[in-house]
Each structure stands twice: as structure tokens, then as C-alpha cells.
XYZ file of C-alpha atoms in Angstrom:
610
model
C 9.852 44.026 1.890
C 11.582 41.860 -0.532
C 15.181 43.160 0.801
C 14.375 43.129 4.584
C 10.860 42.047 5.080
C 10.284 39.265 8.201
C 9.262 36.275 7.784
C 7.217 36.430 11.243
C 3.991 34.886 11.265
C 0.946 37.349 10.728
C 1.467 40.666 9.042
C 5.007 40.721 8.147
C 4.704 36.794 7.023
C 1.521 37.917 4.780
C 3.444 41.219 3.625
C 6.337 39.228 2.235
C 3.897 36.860 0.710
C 2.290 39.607 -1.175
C 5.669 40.775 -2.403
C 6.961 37.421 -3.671
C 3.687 36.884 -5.714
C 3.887 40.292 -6.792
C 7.464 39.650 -8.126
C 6.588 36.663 -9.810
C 3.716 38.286 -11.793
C 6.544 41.031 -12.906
C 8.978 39.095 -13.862
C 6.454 36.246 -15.605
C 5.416 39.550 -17.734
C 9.082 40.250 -18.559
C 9.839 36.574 -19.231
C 6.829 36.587 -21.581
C 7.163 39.820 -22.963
C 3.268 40.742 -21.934
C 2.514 43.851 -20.306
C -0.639 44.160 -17.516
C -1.418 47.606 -18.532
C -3.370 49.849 -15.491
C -7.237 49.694 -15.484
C -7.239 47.300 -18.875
C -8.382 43.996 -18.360
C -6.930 42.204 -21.821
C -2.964 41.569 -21.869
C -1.164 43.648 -24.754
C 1.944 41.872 -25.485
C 5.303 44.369 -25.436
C 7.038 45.271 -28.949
C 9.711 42.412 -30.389
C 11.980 45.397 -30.470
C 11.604 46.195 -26.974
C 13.108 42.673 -25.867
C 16.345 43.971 -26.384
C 16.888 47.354 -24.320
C 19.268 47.819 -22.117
C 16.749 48.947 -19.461
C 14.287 46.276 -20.066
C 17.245 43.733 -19.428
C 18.239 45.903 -16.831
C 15.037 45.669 -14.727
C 14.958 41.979 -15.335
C 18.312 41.344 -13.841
C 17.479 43.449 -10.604
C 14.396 41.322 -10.212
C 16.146 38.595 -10.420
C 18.353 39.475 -7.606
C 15.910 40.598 -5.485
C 14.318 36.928 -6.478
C 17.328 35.501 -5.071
C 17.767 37.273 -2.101
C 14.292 36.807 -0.907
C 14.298 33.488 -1.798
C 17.978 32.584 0.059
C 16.481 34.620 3.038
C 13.017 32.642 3.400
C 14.682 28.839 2.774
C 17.034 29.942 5.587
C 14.431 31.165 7.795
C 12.317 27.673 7.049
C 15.513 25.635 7.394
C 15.967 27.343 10.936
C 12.118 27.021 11.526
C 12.470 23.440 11.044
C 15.666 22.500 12.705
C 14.411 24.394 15.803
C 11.630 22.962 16.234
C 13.205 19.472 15.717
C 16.152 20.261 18.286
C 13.378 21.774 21.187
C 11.641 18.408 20.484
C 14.984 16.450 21.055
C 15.703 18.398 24.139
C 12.672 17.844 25.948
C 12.851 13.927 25.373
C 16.405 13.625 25.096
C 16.546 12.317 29.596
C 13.687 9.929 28.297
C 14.887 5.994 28.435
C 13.514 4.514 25.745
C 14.285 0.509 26.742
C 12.137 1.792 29.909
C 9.934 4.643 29.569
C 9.135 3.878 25.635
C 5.736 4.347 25.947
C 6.409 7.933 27.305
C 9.387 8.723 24.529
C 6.538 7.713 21.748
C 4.107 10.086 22.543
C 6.492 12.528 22.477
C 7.407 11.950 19.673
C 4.538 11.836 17.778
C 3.873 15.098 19.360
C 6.810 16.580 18.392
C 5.932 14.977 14.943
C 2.611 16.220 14.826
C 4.441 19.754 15.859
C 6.410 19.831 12.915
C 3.504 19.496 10.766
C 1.427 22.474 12.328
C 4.354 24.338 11.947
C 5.229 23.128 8.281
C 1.020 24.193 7.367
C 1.550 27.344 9.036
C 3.881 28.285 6.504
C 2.294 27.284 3.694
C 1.682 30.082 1.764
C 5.492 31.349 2.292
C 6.417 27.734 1.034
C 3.866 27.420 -2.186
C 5.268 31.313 -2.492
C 8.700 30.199 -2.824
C 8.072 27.540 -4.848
C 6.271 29.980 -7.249
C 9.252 32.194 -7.808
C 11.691 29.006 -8.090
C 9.914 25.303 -8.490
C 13.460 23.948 -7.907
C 12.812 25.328 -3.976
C 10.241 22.479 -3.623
C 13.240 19.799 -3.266
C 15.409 21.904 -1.356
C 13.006 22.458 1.073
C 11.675 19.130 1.245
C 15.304 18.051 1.740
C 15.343 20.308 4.684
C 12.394 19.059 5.899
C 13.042 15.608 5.434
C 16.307 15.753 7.660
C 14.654 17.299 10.091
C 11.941 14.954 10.360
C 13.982 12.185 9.913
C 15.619 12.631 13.360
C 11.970 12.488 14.953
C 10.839 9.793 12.975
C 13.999 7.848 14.271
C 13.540 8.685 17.337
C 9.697 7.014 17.053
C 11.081 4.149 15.118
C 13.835 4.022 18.064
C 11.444 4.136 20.825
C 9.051 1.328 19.968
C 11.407 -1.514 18.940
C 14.215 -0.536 21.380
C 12.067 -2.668 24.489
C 11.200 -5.316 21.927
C 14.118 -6.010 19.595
C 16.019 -5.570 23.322
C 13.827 -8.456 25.381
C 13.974 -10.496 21.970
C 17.690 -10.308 21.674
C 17.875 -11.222 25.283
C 14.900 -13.752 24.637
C 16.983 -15.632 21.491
C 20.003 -16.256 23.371
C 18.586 -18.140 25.839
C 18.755 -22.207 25.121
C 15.695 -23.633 23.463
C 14.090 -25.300 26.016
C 13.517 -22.023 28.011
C 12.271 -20.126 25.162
C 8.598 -20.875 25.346
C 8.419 -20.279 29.206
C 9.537 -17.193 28.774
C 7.972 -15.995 25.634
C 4.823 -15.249 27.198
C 6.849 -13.007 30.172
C 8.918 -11.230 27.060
C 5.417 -10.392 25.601
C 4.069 -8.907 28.240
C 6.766 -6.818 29.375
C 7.079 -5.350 26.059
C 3.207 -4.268 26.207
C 3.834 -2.710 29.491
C 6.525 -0.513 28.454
C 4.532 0.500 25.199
C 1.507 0.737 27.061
C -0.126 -1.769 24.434
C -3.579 -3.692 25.543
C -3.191 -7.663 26.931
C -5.096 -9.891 24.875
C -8.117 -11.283 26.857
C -7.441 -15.128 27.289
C -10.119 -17.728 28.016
C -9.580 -20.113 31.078
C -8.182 -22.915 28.134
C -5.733 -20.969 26.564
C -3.340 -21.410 29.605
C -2.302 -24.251 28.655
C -1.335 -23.138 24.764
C 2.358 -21.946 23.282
C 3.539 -18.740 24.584
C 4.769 -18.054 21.295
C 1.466 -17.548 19.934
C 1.246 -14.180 21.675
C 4.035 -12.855 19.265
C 1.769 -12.521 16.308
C -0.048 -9.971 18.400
C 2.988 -8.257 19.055
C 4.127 -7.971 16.005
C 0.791 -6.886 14.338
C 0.144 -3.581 17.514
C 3.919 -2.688 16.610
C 3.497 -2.399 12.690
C -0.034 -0.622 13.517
C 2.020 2.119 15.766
C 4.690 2.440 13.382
C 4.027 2.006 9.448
C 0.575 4.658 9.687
C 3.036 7.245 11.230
C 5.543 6.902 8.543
C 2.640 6.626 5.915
C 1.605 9.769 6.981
C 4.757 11.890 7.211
C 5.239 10.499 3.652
C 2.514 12.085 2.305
C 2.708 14.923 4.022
C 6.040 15.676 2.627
C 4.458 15.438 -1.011
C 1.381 17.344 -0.513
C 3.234 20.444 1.037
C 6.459 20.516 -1.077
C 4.822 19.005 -4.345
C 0.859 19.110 -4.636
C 1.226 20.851 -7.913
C 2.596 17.069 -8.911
C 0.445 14.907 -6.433
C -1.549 12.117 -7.618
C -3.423 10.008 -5.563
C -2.656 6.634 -6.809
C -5.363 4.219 -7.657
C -4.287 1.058 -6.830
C -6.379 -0.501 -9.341
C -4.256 1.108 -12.333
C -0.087 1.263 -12.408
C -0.009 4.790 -12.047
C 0.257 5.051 -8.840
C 3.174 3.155 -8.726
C 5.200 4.098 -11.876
C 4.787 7.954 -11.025
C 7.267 7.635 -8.174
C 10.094 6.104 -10.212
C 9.652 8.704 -13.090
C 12.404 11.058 -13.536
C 10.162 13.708 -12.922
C 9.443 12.643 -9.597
C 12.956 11.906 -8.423
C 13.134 15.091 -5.863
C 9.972 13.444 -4.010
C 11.368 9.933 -4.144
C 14.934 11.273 -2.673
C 12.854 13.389 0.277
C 10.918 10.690 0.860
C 14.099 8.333 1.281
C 15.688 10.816 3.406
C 12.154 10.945 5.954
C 12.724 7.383 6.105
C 16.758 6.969 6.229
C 17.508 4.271 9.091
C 14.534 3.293 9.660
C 14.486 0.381 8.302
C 17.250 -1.286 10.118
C 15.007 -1.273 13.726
C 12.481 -2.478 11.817
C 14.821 -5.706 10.003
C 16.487 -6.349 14.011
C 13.788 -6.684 15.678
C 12.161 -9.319 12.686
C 16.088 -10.972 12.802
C 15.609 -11.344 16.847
C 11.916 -12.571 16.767
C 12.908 -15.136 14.065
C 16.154 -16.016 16.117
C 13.060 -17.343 18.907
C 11.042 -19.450 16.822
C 11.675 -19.761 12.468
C 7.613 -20.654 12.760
C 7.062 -17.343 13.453
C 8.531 -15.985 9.966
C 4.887 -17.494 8.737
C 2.557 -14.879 10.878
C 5.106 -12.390 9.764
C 4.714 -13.151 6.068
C 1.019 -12.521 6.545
C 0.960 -9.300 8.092
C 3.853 -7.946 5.791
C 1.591 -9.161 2.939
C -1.897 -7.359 4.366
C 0.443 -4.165 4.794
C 1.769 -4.280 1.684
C -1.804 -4.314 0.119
C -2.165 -1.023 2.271
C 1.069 0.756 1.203
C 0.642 -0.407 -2.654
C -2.524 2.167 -2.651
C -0.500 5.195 -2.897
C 3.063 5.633 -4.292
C 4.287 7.689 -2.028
C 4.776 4.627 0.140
C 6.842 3.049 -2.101
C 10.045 3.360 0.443
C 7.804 1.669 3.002
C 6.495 -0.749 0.403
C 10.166 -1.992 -0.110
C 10.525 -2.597 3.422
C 7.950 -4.917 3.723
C 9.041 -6.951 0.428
C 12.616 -7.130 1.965
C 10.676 -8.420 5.313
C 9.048 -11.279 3.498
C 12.159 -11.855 1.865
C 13.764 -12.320 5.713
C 10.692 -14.190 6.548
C 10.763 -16.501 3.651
C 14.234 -17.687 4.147
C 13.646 -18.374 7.760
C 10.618 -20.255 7.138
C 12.465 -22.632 4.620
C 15.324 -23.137 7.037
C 12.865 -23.582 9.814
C 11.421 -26.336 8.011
C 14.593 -27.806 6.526
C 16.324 -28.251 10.204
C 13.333 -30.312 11.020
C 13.596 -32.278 7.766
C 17.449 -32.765 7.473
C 17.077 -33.831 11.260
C 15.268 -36.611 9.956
C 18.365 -38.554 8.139
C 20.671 -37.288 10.418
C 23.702 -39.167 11.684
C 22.781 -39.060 15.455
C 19.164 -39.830 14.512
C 20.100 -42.754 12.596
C 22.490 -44.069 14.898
C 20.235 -43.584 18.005
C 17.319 -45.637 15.804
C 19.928 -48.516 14.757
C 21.193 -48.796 18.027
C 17.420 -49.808 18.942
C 15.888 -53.255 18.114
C 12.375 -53.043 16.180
C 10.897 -54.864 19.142
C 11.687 -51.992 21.026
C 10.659 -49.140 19.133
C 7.252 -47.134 19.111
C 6.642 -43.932 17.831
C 9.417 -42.741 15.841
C 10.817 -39.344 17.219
C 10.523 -37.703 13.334
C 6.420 -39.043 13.378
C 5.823 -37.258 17.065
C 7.317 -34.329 16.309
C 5.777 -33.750 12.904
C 2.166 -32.801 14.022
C 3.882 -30.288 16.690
C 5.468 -28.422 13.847
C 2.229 -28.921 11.933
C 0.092 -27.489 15.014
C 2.512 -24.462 15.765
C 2.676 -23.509 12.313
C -1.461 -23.945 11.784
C -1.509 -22.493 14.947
C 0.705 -19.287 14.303
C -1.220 -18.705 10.930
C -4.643 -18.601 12.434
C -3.250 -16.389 14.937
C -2.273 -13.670 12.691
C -5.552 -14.322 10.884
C -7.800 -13.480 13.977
C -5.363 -10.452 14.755
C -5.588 -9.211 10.937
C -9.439 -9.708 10.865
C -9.989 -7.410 14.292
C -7.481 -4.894 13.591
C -7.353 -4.614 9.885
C -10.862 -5.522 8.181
C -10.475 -3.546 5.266
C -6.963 -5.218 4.243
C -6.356 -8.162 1.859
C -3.933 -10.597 1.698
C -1.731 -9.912 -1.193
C -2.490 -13.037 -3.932
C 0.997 -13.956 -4.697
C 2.576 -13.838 -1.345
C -0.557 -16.083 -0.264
C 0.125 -18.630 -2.685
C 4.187 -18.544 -1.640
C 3.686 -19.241 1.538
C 1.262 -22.380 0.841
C 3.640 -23.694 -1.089
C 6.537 -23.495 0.840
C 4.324 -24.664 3.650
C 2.580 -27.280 1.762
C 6.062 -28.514 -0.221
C 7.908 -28.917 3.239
C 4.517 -30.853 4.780
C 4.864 -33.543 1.693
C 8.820 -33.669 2.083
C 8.722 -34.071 5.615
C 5.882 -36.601 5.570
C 7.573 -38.616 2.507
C 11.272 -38.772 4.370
C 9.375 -40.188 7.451
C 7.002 -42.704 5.909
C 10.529 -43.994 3.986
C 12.375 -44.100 6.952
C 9.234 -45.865 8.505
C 9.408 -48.823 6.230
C 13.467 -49.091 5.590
C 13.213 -49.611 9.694
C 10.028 -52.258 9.824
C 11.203 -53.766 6.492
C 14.925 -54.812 8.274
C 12.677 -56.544 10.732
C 12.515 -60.596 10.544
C 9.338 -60.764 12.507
C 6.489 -59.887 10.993
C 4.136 -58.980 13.965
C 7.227 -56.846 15.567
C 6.985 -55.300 11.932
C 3.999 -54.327 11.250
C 2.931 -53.092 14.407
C 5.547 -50.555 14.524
C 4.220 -49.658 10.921
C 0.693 -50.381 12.636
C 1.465 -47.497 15.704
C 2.987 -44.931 13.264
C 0.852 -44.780 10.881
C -1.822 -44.668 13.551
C 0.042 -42.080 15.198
C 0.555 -40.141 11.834
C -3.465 -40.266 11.090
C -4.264 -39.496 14.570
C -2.395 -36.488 14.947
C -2.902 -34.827 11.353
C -6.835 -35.906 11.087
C -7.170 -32.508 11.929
C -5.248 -30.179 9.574
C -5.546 -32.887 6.539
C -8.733 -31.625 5.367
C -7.521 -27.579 4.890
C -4.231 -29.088 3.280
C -4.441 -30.671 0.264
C -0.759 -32.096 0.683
C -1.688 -33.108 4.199
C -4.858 -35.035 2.931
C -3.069 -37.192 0.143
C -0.497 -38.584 2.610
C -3.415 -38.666 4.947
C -4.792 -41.592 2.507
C -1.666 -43.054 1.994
C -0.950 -43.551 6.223
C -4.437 -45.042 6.251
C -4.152 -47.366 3.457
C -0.522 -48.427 4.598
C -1.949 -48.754 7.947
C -4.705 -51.134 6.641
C -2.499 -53.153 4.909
C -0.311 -53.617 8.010
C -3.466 -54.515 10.100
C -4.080 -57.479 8.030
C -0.574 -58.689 7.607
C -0.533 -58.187 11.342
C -3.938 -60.382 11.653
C -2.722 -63.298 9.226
C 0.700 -63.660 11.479
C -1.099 -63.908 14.514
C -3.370 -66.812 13.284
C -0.411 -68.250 12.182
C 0.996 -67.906 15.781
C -2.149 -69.328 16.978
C -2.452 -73.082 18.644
C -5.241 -73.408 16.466
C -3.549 -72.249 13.198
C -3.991 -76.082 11.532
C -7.344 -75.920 11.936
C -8.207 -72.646 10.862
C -5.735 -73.554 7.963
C -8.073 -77.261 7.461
C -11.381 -74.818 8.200
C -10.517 -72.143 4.883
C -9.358 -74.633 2.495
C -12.618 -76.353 3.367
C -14.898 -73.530 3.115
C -13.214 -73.287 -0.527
C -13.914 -76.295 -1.676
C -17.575 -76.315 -0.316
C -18.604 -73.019 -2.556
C -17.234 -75.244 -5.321
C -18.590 -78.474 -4.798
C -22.362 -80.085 -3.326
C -21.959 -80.778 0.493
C -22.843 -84.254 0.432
C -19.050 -84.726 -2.095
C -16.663 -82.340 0.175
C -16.197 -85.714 2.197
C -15.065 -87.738 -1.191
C -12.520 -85.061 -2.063
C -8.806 -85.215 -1.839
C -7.407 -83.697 1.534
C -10.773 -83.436 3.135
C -11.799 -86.746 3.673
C -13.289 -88.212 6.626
C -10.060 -89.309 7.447
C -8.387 -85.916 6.744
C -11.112 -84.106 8.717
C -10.909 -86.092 11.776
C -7.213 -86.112 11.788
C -7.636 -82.191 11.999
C -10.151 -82.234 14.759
C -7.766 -84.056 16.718
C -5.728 -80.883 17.029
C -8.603 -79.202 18.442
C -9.094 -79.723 22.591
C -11.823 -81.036 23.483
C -11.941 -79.213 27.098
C -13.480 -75.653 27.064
C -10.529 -74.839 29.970
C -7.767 -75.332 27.542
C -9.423 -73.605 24.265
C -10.335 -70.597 27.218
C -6.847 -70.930 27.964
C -5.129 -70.682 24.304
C -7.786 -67.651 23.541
C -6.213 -65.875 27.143
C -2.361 -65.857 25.343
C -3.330 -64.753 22.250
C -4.507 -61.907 24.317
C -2.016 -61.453 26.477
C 0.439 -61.467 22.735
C -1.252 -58.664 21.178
C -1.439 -56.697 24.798
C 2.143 -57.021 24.856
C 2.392 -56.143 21.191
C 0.926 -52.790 21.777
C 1.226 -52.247 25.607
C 2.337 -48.922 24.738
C -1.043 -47.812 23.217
C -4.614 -49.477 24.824
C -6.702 -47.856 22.107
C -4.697 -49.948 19.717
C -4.491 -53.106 21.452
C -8.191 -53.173 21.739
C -8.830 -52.704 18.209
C -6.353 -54.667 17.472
C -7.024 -57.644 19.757
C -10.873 -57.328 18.742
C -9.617 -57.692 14.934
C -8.050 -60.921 16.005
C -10.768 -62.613 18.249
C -13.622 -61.644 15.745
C -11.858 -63.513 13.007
C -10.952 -66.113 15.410
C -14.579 -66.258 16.119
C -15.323 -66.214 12.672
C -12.941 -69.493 12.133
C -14.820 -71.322 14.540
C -18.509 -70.344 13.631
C -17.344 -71.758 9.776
C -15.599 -74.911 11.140
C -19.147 -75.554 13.279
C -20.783 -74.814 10.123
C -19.025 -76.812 7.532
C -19.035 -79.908 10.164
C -22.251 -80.363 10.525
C -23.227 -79.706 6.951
C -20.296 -81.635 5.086
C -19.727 -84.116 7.573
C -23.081 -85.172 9.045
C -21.923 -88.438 10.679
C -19.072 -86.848 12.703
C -19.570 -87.425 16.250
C -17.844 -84.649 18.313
C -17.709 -83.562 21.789
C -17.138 -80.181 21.114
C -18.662 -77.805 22.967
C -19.710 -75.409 19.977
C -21.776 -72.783 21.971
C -19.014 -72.378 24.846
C -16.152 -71.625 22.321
C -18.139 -69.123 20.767
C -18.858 -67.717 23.615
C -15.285 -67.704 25.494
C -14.605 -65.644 22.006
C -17.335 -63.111 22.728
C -16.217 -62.541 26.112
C -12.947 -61.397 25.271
C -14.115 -59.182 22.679
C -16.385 -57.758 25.201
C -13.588 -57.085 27.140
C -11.633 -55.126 24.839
């Protein structure tokens, strides 16, 4: 049986079986100099003296052939096993297009995948057999079987990011501004030809970034591909080396230090061959999607990270594990040019020329301020994306702590650049302006703008919140500089100027002595008064352009110019109602004709207006 026994599964596989074991019992008594003596159940162990006959030495060396022989005969026999399964598999999808027909080419595949490993456990006992007799036949085999899976899992690998990596090539070299309306076209002809599900979308999501689909994408492709691979992994060990498996507890470093022992450097190799080339369909189609949009490199981070929590559980995904650290490693360097471009655009030569060939008076919202909370929202956006996908498809996953604290930093440092180059190119621009109220309402509108936009995200983003405050305080401080210029524009800007200084002096001194006090004598007050009309037409008529100023101030914005023109008129207002106050109670004997009651209320009708 040993010399010319099949290998055939049933009797002649079991027969051979039987032999090989029986051989290895034999010689395992000659190697240890034990004998198993017939119908005794205790071992007697052979004379010292005996070790050296020529017949004992004899009979050892014939085994030994016969070990060799049987053992070259059943690794060829596996080694053909394998390959022919492989190469029936590779002939029966080999008229399969895999651009067009991936789905199809997938399944089979993973058939012929799942093939292999019927076949593989059918043959177990002749493997574990062999193995027996020689442990240096687990890494020969597993080399055997490695090649031979490593053409289907190429093949599988192949199939599902040939339509992608394809339509995102094609997809990248299109100019920018037709990216996003085709995005959403890309994505769903790459789920028709691998037969993955549409995501429902609500009535209101019509209107949002194609882009945001991509996550989706990327997350049903890892879920088709990395289990597979997983799988054939540990296959490989558990057939060709159980006798050294460990499971791998990812709360201890075994699991990841027994891989990279020297002891375990035949699994490691096999496992390296399974996944040979591999990786490089796996790196083009991340290079393509990031070619699309660099935002995307921060969903990609994410779900790298959550499958990197799952592959850390066992070591024999180290190989895979590597992968996904290299992704990141793509992903991370995108991200941080992604948000560089849009930084270094900021102080760019065009930019600046474009902005100094623009008077102040002229401006509004700076390009660098409206396109910050688009970045901010398609980044947010992107991130809570992957986090819905993550949370329906992979519950039982974790974000991996380190990578989630990279990519808030590199998000959160690039926020607090961005918003610090833009806030000091803000004020270099209003601070070359002469006029004030040209000034600070382009600070004003900004700022506005900048608070507006990011009210939103600044509460999650601790970098986000802090120049949050410091838009709202600068925007404060540019309301009231605003406020005081525009009183000073104001036909009534004497008065109001008479009206303070009085209201000073009266919380220092008694009423009845304001009128024997230098400057605001009954002399100085009347002289003042003078400057005031006395027809209700003309004050109407002086309150109608200091409207029509701050409408044309901030034309561009209504919200603002009505809380803007309501800041002015209520302390306008507020002017009057103390002049009317301090006149009758410091100057008693001043006969006016003002008509008190109608200013005030010409006031409150334009602030009812606004």
C-alpha cells in the first residue's frame, strides 16, 4: 500500500491512511528504541546494545524510504488535487467579463473557493497523515495550497474592484465641476454590476452631495471582500497547522506576537502567498476614489479603523491587518493634502490679487469664509455617513482608539488653521480700509457669515466652538464701532454729542446746577437745540437716509440690515428720549416747539419696519 497504494477517496484513500500511521508508529518505536510487544499492554524499551545492529539500522533505513516515497507520492497527488480543481474553476469563468458581468464572476468564485475547501477537508486525514510522518509537509503543502488559492482569491479580489476602481478611474479624470453630478450615476452602476442593494433615500435627500453615497460603497465592498480573505486565512492554518493554532485573544498580545515568531514563519509565508496581489486592487481602487474627492479619505479612515479592530482579533489576519494600516496611511495623507489645498488657497497669489483688485466697498463675503462651512459640511457630512453605515452593518465593531483620535486632530488642527488664516486675512483687508462703516461691515457680514454657517458643527468641535466665540465677539465689537460711525454720520450727531455729555454731567451734579455749569449753559443748550428742526417733515426726513445708508450698507444681506438698522434707530431713539428727558428736568424754563411725542414715534415706525 505504501509503494503503490491510491490515494482515491474511500477505501484505497482510508487504506493508505492506515499504512502511513502504521509506519509512523514503527519507525517512532525504532527512533525511540521502544518495542510494542504482541498482546502486552506496557512498552518494554529494546536493549542499548541492540541500537547498533546492522539489521536494526537496516530496517530503519527501508522505512525511511518507503516514508519518502509515500510521502513524495501523496504531496504530488494533493498538489495535482489542488491545481485541478483551481484550473476547472478558471476554465469555467475564464469567458466571464468581470468590468460587466462581476457580479456573476464573484459568485463563481467564491464557489470555486468554497470548492477548494470541501476538497482540502476531504483530505484531511491523508494531510494530518502526512504531516505525521514529516511535520515539515505542513508548509509544503500549505505552499501548494496557498498558490492555488491565491489564483481564486485574485480572481475574487479582481472581480469586485475591476467595475469600481474602473468607473472611478474614469470618474477622477473628469474636471471637477462634473464630478458630483456624476458620482451618484458611478455609484449606482457599480451596485448594478455587483448586484449590491440601493440605499433607500427619503424625498429630502435629493437634493444632498452625490458623494455621500461613496461611503456606502466602500463599506458593501470591504464587507464582500476582507470576510472572504479572513476566512481562507484561517482555513489555511487550521488544516495545515492546528497542531500550532491559537485562537488569539485580542485582549492579550498573543495573538499577535505568535505570527511573527520564528516558529510560525511557514504559516506567515502561506498566508502571504493566499494573499499575494491582492492588495494592489484593493490600494487602486482607494488611490481612484481619493483622486474624486480627498474628503472622502475621512469615511475611509473610519471603516479601515472598525476593520482593523476585526482583523486584530486573530493573528492569522495579520497580512490583512497590514493592509488596512497601509490604507489609513493612503487615507491620512490625502486628508492632510485635502485640507492643505483649501488652506494654501487661502494666501494664494490669484486669491490675493483677485481681493486687491477689489475695493472694500465692494466686497461681501470673502470666497475663503463661503467656502469654509462647505468643506466643514462635506467632511461632517462624510463622517456621519460612514457612522450610520458602520452602525447597520457592523454593530459589534469598534472604532480603533488611536486612529479615532488621529483623525480628530488632523480634522480639528486643519478647522483652527483654516479658520485662523481667514479671520487674519479678514482684518488685514477691513483694517486697509479708511472708512470705518465700509470696514466694519465687511468684518460685520463675515463674521456673521462665519457664525451662521458653523453654529451648527461648533458645538461637537471643540476647535470649531473657540473660534465660534471669537467670530461672535469680533462681530460684536464691529457692531458697535459700526453704530458709533453712523451717529457720527448722522444730521443730528451735535446733538446727540450735546445730549451724552449732558446726561454725564447730570449723574454727577443736582439738576437744578447742570444749567450753571461750563458748556451746558442756557446759552450752550439753546445754541444746540438750534441744530435740531423744528418740523417733524424734516427730522422724518433725516431718520428716512439714515435708513436708506445702512440698507445700502448691507443690501446684500436683509437679515443684517434689519438688525442692523434696528441697532441704529433704537439708540437713535434712545438719544432723543434722554435729550426730552434732561430738557425738561435740567432746563425747566426752556420753551421749545418740539414735537417730543412725534419724533419718538417717527423712530418707532421705522423700527417697526425693519
Amino acid at each position: 500500500i505504501l509503494v503503490a497504494g491510491n490515494f482515491c477517496f474511500g477505501q484505497g484513500l482510508k487504506a493508505s491512511v492506515d499504512a502511513a500511521k502504521k509506519l509512523y508508529d514503527v519507525l517512532s518505536g525504532l527512533e525511540t528504541i521502544t518495542s510494542f510487544l504482541e498482546g502486552e499492554d506496557q512498552k518494554e524499551r529494546i536493549p542499548e546494545i541492540l541500537k547498533g545492529m546492522r539489521v536494526v539500522k537496516e530496517r530503519k533505513a527501508e522505512l525511511k524510504r518507503h516514508r519518502s516515497h509515500w510521502l513524495a507520492r501523496a504531496q504530488s497527488f494533493l498538489s495535482s488535487l489542488f491545481d485541478s480543481t483551481v484550473d476547472k474553476a478558471v476554465s469555467d469563468i475564464s469567458g466571464i467579463d468581470p468590468v460587466h458581468d462581476a457580479f456573476h464572476l464573484k459568485s463563481s468564485v467564491r464557489s470555486a473557493i468554497s470548492q477548494l475547501h470541501s476538497t482540502s477537508k476531504g483530505y484531511s486525514e491523508l494531510i494530518d497523515a502526512m504531516i505525521l510522518l514529516d511535520p515539515a509537509m505542513a508548509e509544503s503543502l500549505a505552499q501548494h495550497y496557498a498558490k492555488a488559492s491565491n489564483r481564486l482569491v485574485k480572481l475574487c479580489s479582481s472581480a469586485t474592484f475591476a467595475k469600481p476602481s474602473s468607473s472611478l478611474s474614469s470618474l477622477s479624470s473628469e474636471a471637477h465641476q462634473k464630478r458630483r453630478s456624476s458620482a451618484e450615476n458611478i455609484a449606482t452602476s457599480i451596485r448594478h454590476a455587483l448586484k449590491l442593494k440601493q440605499p433607500s433615500k427619503s424625498p429630502s435627500d435629493s437634493e444632498t452631495n452625490a458623494d455621500d453615497d461613496i461611503p456606502q460603497l466602500f463599506a458593501d465592498i470591504l464587507e464582500i471582500v476582507l470576510p472572504m480573505l479572513c476566512q481562507d486565512c484561517v482555513f489555511c492554518r487550521t488544516t495545515f497547522f492546528h497542531s500550532k493554532c491559537t485562537t488569539g485573544d485580542s485582549n492579550t498580545a498573543q495573538g499577535q506576537t505568535n505570527i511573527f515568531s520564528s516558529s510560525s514563519r511557514p504559516l506567515r509565508l502561506s498566508i502571504e502567498a493566499i494573499l499575494d496581489g491582492v492588495e494592489d486592487h484593493l490600494f487602486n481602487f482607494i488611490k481612484n476614489a481619493m483622486k474624486i474627492d480627498g474628503a472622502l479619505a475621512v469615511p475611509f479612515m473610519k471603516l479601515a479603523s472598525f476593520w482593523m479592530h476585526t482583523t486584530s482579533k486573530r493573528d492569522e489576519y495579520f497580512k490583512i491587518h497590514q493592509w488596512l494600516q497601509g490604507c489609513q496611511s493612503i487615507a491620512k495623507s490625502t486628508l492632510t493634502k485635502f485640507m492643505e489645498d483649501h488652506i494654501r488657497h487661502i494666501e494664494s497669489t490669484h486669491s490675493i490679487r483677485v481681493l486687491k483688485g477689489k475695493s472694500v466697498k465692494h466686497m461681501s463675503i470673502l470666497p475663503c469664509i463661503f467656502n469654509l462651512p462647505n468643506v466643514v459640511e462635506h467632511v461632517e457630512t462624510l463622517s456621519q455617513k460612514v457612522d450610520d453605515v458602520v452602525e447597520l452593518k457592523l454593530s459589534n465593531a469598534s472604532v480603533d482608539d488611536d486612529c479615532s483620535l488621529l483623525l480628530t486632530d488632523l480634522i480639528d488642527g486643519a478647522y483652527s488653521r483654516y479658520s485662523e488664516k481667514v479671520f487674519a486675512l479678514l482684518e488685514k483687508i477691513a483694517s486697509g480700509e479708511v472708512k470705518t462703516c465700509h470696514a466694519e461691515r465687511l468684518r460685520i457680514e463675515n463674521y456673521d457669515f462665519y457664525c451662521s454657517a458653523m453654529g451648527s458643527y461648533q458645538k461637537s468641535e471643540s476647535t470649531l466652538s473657540a473660534y465660534f466665540d471669537i467670530a461672535v465677539k469680533r462681530m460684536n465689537e464691529s457692531k458697535s464701532r459700526y453704530l458709533e460711525d453712523a451717529i457720527q454720520w448722522s444730521a443730528f450727531a451735535d446733538l446727540f454729542q450735546f445730549s451724552e455729555g449732558l446726561e454725564s454731567v447730570r449723574r454727577e451734579v443736582p439738576e437744578s446746577d447742570v444749567c450753571f455749569q461750563y458748556g451746558f449753559t442756557i446759552e450752550d443748550f439753546t445754541k444746540a437745540m438750534t441744530k435740531l428742526p423744528t418740523d417733524i417733515d424734516l427730522i422724518k426726513n433725516q431718520i428716512v437716509a439714515m435708513s436708506n445708508r445702512v440698507q445700502k450698507h448691507f443690501k446684500n444681506d436683509q437679515i443684517l440690515f434689519k438688525q442692523m438698522l434696528r441697532m441704529v434707530i433704537k439708540e437713535m431713539s434712545a438719544n432723543f428720549k434722554s435729550l426730552e428727558r434732561n430738557t425738561k428736568s435740567c432746563y425747566p424754563n426752556f420753551v421749545t416747539q418740539l414735537p417730543w411725542p412725534q419724533i419718538i414715534a417717527a423712530f418707532d415706525e421705522i423700527a417697526a419696519r425693519a
